[in-house]
């Protein structure tokens, strides 16, 4: 059991004891952050209140992309089996949000039943009404991958001509949000995505290498994910369908397009590959695809281990936004007259909301990035009675400040302790298992793994050439000194740190000298590194010279 004690007087009298980080987060949210949110109507402006299931649920991965980019095929590729309600085709086949989750038996739970289940983290989606719930289902199945994570499939976003036609059909509606509501059957698609973005651990944007145009609709969706850029990863799918030269251009064009939409100083990580089980159409980039797939899988596999830290991070972001919201609401209340001219003053305050932001930023030393979207906030204030807003309540803000300053620091210790107790927590099963081991694992038989299945020592192939160099280095009693070897090894132009590691691996008997076999091994490892492979942390058994194998047994 984990526990930590705070430092203020209240905690000294009534110390907090938590079994898990999740329990601590729930307690802190309910006692310190939720009262501030309820007082200043945070849930009406930003996000519904959190529930226990939001802190207890498994890590979730949200897939977003234009139609026919392979979102559903991607899920099937991870699971290595079909899931209930799955449909795959070149046309927009997925018209619903599908939560793919673990269950003892296969089945589909409709949205209206799903949002009343207290064990599922979807109860607050009830606010989006039947128009959304009729297009929201949970596909349950017993799959080992889903024991660690859940995956959310989303409707394919229209692009190109389909998007233009959709607009023509809805020209009687004003504004993009109206179009969006019509397109997705009467619910706010971007708002639903924002709801999921706050609660998921990873957001994967899928692009088709053949359809790289980012439609206005998809662009707006990406912008709706603002403030969650740390969760976003990009997959350039179906990359096996284009030649290497085209792939380079497509990758560059994608990065350029994303740079205009995602306004971050860092470059978003883009994984290139073909994420389905069909043969590669153009196999030239097979090694690249395998390396990219392994990197993406490692990122997804790390989610269970980092889940508690992600929830803690999201709570901090929510608390900062709630504080700023309280400052905004109380400032508006302070400026409102008590008797006459309320309507005109309201219009004036909403119009000058940007100036109020600047003043709050200056008075309370708040980062501009912590403020909500100005235009959206102005729209929401139109329907509010500003005279009924509460004034600034210092005790509520002090409680949140205490949580951020003291309690969160204590929970960080618990996060690390929990991580250390389950160091091997990772997604297992499905595609995550079959590619890690055996002859078809990434890098098997290459680099330092070359010759792993051969009876003959792989270094022996080139040993005659290495021997010619060896005997020019003036060996004494069949061995050459480090100084002589160094003059030869530095010709590779590898850094001294790398050459030092190679020397350590090659000097098997640790006598500070190299015989002809050890010298050949050193040159083999230099070759491995120059070909772009990583050096092993320890020398694999198949690389140990036959005459030295008894020394390491």
PDB file of N, CA, C and O in Angstrom, residues 169-201:
ATOM      1  N   UNK A 169     -25.200  20.322 -50.548  1.00  0.00           N
ATOM      2  CA  UNK A 169     -26.474  19.799 -50.067  1.00  0.00           C
ATOM      3  C   UNK A 169     -26.960  20.519 -48.816  1.00  0.00           C
ATOM      4  O   UNK A 169     -28.133  20.455 -48.479  1.00  0.00           O
ATOM      5  N   UNK A 170     -26.052  21.206 -48.133  1.00  0.00           N
ATOM      6  CA  UNK A 170     -26.421  21.857 -46.875  1.00  0.00           C
ATOM      7  C   UNK A 170     -26.225  23.363 -46.958  1.00  0.00           C
ATOM      8  O   UNK A 170     -25.971  24.016 -45.954  1.00  0.00           O
ATOM      9  N   UNK A 171     -26.369  23.922 -48.158  1.00  0.00           N
ATOM     10  CA  UNK A 171     -26.098  25.347 -48.308  1.00  0.00           C
ATOM     11  C   UNK A 171     -27.113  26.220 -47.596  1.00  0.00           C
ATOM     12  O   UNK A 171     -26.871  27.410 -47.380  1.00  0.00           O
ATOM     13  N   UNK A 172     -28.253  25.628 -47.207  1.00  0.00           N
ATOM     14  CA  UNK A 172     -29.239  26.421 -46.483  1.00  0.00           C
ATOM     15  C   UNK A 172     -28.841  26.619 -45.026  1.00  0.00           C
ATOM     16  O   UNK A 172     -29.430  27.430 -44.319  1.00  0.00           O
ATOM     17  N   UNK A 173     -27.844  25.866 -44.561  1.00  0.00           N
ATOM     18  CA  UNK A 173     -27.405  26.009 -43.182  1.00  0.00           C
ATOM     19  C   UNK A 173     -26.288  27.035 -43.125  1.00  0.00           C
ATOM     20  O   UNK A 173     -25.485  27.148 -44.033  1.00  0.00           O
ATOM     21  N   UNK A 174     -26.219  27.793 -42.063  1.00  0.00           N
ATOM     22  CA  UNK A 174     -25.185  28.814 -41.936  1.00  0.00           C
ATOM     23  C   UNK A 174     -24.106  28.330 -40.991  1.00  0.00           C
ATOM     24  O   UNK A 174     -24.400  27.820 -39.919  1.00  0.00           O
ATOM     25  N   UNK A 175     -22.848  28.500 -41.392  1.00  0.00           N
ATOM     26  CA  UNK A 175     -21.733  28.177 -40.515  1.00  0.00           C
ATOM     27  C   UNK A 175     -21.257  26.759 -40.676  1.00  0.00           C
ATOM     28  O   UNK A 175     -22.009  25.847 -41.024  1.00  0.00           O
ATOM     29  N   UNK A 176     -19.963  26.579 -40.410  1.00  0.00           N
ATOM     30  CA  UNK A 176     -19.379  25.260 -40.563  1.00  0.00           C
ATOM     31  C   UNK A 176     -19.940  24.262 -39.564  1.00  0.00           C
ATOM     32  O   UNK A 176     -20.133  23.093 -39.878  1.00  0.00           O
ATOM     33  N   UNK A 177     -20.250  24.723 -38.339  1.00  0.00           N
ATOM     34  CA  UNK A 177     -20.754  23.790 -37.342  1.00  0.00           C
ATOM     35  C   UNK A 177     -22.087  23.201 -37.773  1.00  0.00           C
ATOM     36  O   UNK A 177     -22.379  22.041 -37.516  1.00  0.00           O
ATOM     37  N   UNK A 178     -22.918  24.023 -38.458  1.00  0.00           N
ATOM     38  CA  UNK A 178     -24.181  23.497 -38.962  1.00  0.00           C
ATOM     39  C   UNK A 178     -23.934  22.393 -39.976  1.00  0.00           C
ATOM     40  O   UNK A 178     -24.589  21.360 -39.977  1.00  0.00           O
ATOM     41  N   UNK A 179     -22.981  22.638 -40.879  1.00  0.00           N
ATOM     42  CA  UNK A 179     -22.626  21.640 -41.878  1.00  0.00           C
ATOM     43  C   UNK A 179     -22.167  20.368 -41.196  1.00  0.00           C
ATOM     44  O   UNK A 179     -22.577  19.271 -41.546  1.00  0.00           O
ATOM     45  N   UNK A 180     -21.328  20.541 -40.187  1.00  0.00           N
ATOM     46  CA  UNK A 180     -20.782  19.396 -39.485  1.00  0.00           C
ATOM     47  C   UNK A 180     -21.894  18.610 -38.806  1.00  0.00           C
ATOM     48  O   UNK A 180     -21.931  17.384 -38.842  1.00  0.00           O
ATOM     49  N   UNK A 181     -22.825  19.307 -38.193  1.00  0.00           N
ATOM     50  CA  UNK A 181     -23.926  18.624 -37.515  1.00  0.00           C
ATOM     51  C   UNK A 181     -24.773  17.840 -38.518  1.00  0.00           C
ATOM     52  O   UNK A 181     -25.206  16.730 -38.249  1.00  0.00           O
ATOM     53  N   UNK A 182     -24.988  18.432 -39.703  1.00  0.00           N
ATOM     54  CA  UNK A 182     -25.770  17.741 -40.715  1.00  0.00           C
ATOM     55  C   UNK A 182     -25.006  16.528 -41.237  1.00  0.00           C
ATOM     56  O   UNK A 182     -25.558  15.448 -41.361  1.00  0.00           O
ATOM     57  N   UNK A 183     -23.723  16.721 -41.490  1.00  0.00           N
ATOM     58  CA  UNK A 183     -22.896  15.645 -42.033  1.00  0.00           C
ATOM     59  C   UNK A 183     -22.884  14.454 -41.095  1.00  0.00           C
ATOM     60  O   UNK A 183     -22.927  13.315 -41.506  1.00  0.00           O
ATOM     61  N   UNK A 184     -22.793  14.682 -39.816  1.00  0.00           N
ATOM     62  CA  UNK A 184     -22.687  13.586 -38.875  1.00  0.00           C
ATOM     63  C   UNK A 184     -24.001  13.297 -38.151  1.00  0.00           C
ATOM     64  O   UNK A 184     -24.010  12.760 -37.054  1.00  0.00           O
ATOM     65  N   UNK A 185     -25.104  13.665 -38.758  1.00  0.00           N
ATOM     66  CA  UNK A 185     -26.391  13.221 -38.255  1.00  0.00           C
ATOM     67  C   UNK A 185     -26.914  13.977 -37.070  1.00  0.00           C
ATOM     68  O   UNK A 185     -27.589  13.406 -36.219  1.00  0.00           O
ATOM     69  N   UNK A 186     -26.620  15.280 -36.967  1.00  0.00           N
ATOM     70  CA  UNK A 186     -27.244  16.089 -35.929  1.00  0.00           C
ATOM     71  C   UNK A 186     -26.481  16.202 -34.645  1.00  0.00           C
ATOM     72  O   UNK A 186     -27.034  16.662 -33.642  1.00  0.00           O
ATOM     73  N   UNK A 187     -25.218  15.799 -34.596  1.00  0.00           N
ATOM     74  CA  UNK A 187     -24.421  16.002 -33.383  1.00  0.00           C
ATOM     75  C   UNK A 187     -23.115  16.684 -33.754  1.00  0.00           C
ATOM     76  O   UNK A 187     -22.681  16.642 -34.905  1.00  0.00           O
ATOM     77  N   UNK A 188     -22.504  17.303 -32.777  1.00  0.00           N
ATOM     78  CA  UNK A 188     -21.287  18.075 -33.004  1.00  0.00           C
ATOM     79  C   UNK A 188     -20.084  17.135 -32.984  1.00  0.00           C
ATOM     80  O   UNK A 188     -19.578  16.753 -31.936  1.00  0.00           O
ATOM     81  N   UNK A 189     -19.636  16.778 -34.178  1.00  0.00           N
ATOM     82  CA  UNK A 189     -18.561  15.800 -34.329  1.00  0.00           C
ATOM     83  C   UNK A 189     -17.280  16.273 -33.647  1.00  0.00           C
ATOM     84  O   UNK A 189     -16.621  15.532 -32.923  1.00  0.00           O
ATOM     85  N   UNK A 190     -16.896  17.527 -33.889  1.00  0.00           N
ATOM     86  CA  UNK A 190     -15.657  18.051 -33.314  1.00  0.00           C
ATOM     87  C   UNK A 190     -15.728  18.071 -31.785  1.00  0.00           C
ATOM     88  O   UNK A 190     -14.727  17.805 -31.105  1.00  0.00           O
ATOM     89  N   UNK A 191     -16.912  18.405 -31.242  1.00  0.00           N
ATOM     90  CA  UNK A 191     -17.058  18.436 -29.783  1.00  0.00           C
ATOM     91  C   UNK A 191     -16.902  17.035 -29.194  1.00  0.00           C
ATOM     92  O   UNK A 191     -16.312  16.868 -28.117  1.00  0.00           O
ATOM     93  N   UNK A 192     -17.427  16.017 -29.888  1.00  0.00           N
ATOM     94  CA  UNK A 192     -17.258  14.638 -29.415  1.00  0.00           C
ATOM     95  C   UNK A 192     -15.784  14.249 -29.440  1.00  0.00           C
ATOM     96  O   UNK A 192     -15.270  13.637 -28.501  1.00  0.00           O
ATOM     97  N   UNK A 193     -15.095  14.632 -30.509  1.00  0.00           N
ATOM     98  CA  UNK A 193     -13.662  14.340 -30.591  1.00  0.00           C
ATOM     99  C   UNK A 193     -12.890  15.023 -29.462  1.00  0.00           C
ATOM    100  O   UNK A 193     -11.968  14.444 -28.887  1.00  0.00           O
ATOM    101  N   UNK A 194     -13.257  16.268 -29.159  1.00  0.00           N
ATOM    102  CA  UNK A 194     -12.606  16.983 -28.059  1.00  0.00           C
ATOM    103  C   UNK A 194     -12.819  16.239 -26.744  1.00  0.00           C
ATOM    104  O   UNK A 194     -11.914  16.150 -25.911  1.00  0.00           O
ATOM    105  N   UNK A 195     -14.033  15.711 -26.555  1.00  0.00           N
ATOM    106  CA  UNK A 195     -14.350  14.972 -25.332  1.00  0.00           C
ATOM    107  C   UNK A 195     -13.441  13.752 -25.213  1.00  0.00           C
ATOM    108  O   UNK A 195     -12.864  13.484 -24.151  1.00  0.00           O
ATOM    109  N   UNK A 196     -13.309  13.019 -26.314  1.00  0.00           N
ATOM    110  CA  UNK A 196     -12.440  11.845 -26.292  1.00  0.00           C
ATOM    111  C   UNK A 196     -10.978  12.243 -26.111  1.00  0.00           C
ATOM    112  O   UNK A 196     -10.226  11.580 -25.400  1.00  0.00           O
ATOM    113  N   UNK A 197     -10.565  13.331 -26.782  1.00  0.00           N
ATOM    114  CA  UNK A 197      -9.160  13.748 -26.741  1.00  0.00           C
ATOM    115  C   UNK A 197      -8.703  14.026 -25.314  1.00  0.00           C
ATOM    116  O   UNK A 197      -7.549  13.775 -24.955  1.00  0.00           O
ATOM    117  N   UNK A 198      -9.601  14.563 -24.486  1.00  0.00           N
ATOM    118  CA  UNK A 198      -9.254  14.853 -23.097  1.00  0.00           C
ATOM    119  C   UNK A 198      -9.017  13.590 -22.281  1.00  0.00           C
ATOM    120  O   UNK A 198      -8.310  13.623 -21.276  1.00  0.00           O
ATOM    121  N   UNK A 199      -9.591  12.478 -22.732  1.00  0.00           N
ATOM    122  CA  UNK A 199      -9.596  11.273 -21.905  1.00  0.00           C
ATOM    123  C   UNK A 199      -8.741  10.129 -22.446  1.00  0.00           C
ATOM    124  O   UNK A 199      -8.492   9.163 -21.718  1.00  0.00           O
ATOM    125  N   UNK A 200      -8.335  10.197 -23.699  1.00  0.00           N
ATOM    126  CA  UNK A 200      -7.547   9.107 -24.255  1.00  0.00           C
ATOM    127  C   UNK A 200      -6.060   9.324 -23.970  1.00  0.00           C
ATOM    128  O   UNK A 200      -5.632  10.412 -23.583  1.00  0.00           O
ATOM    129  N   UNK A 201      -5.284   8.264 -24.162  1.00  0.00           N
ATOM    130  CA  UNK A 201      -3.846   8.325 -23.915  1.00  0.00           C
ATOM    131  C   UNK A 201      -3.055   8.585 -25.196  1.00  0.00           C
ATOM    132  O   UNK A 201      -1.932   9.079 -25.141  1.00  0.00           O
TER     133      UNK A 201
END
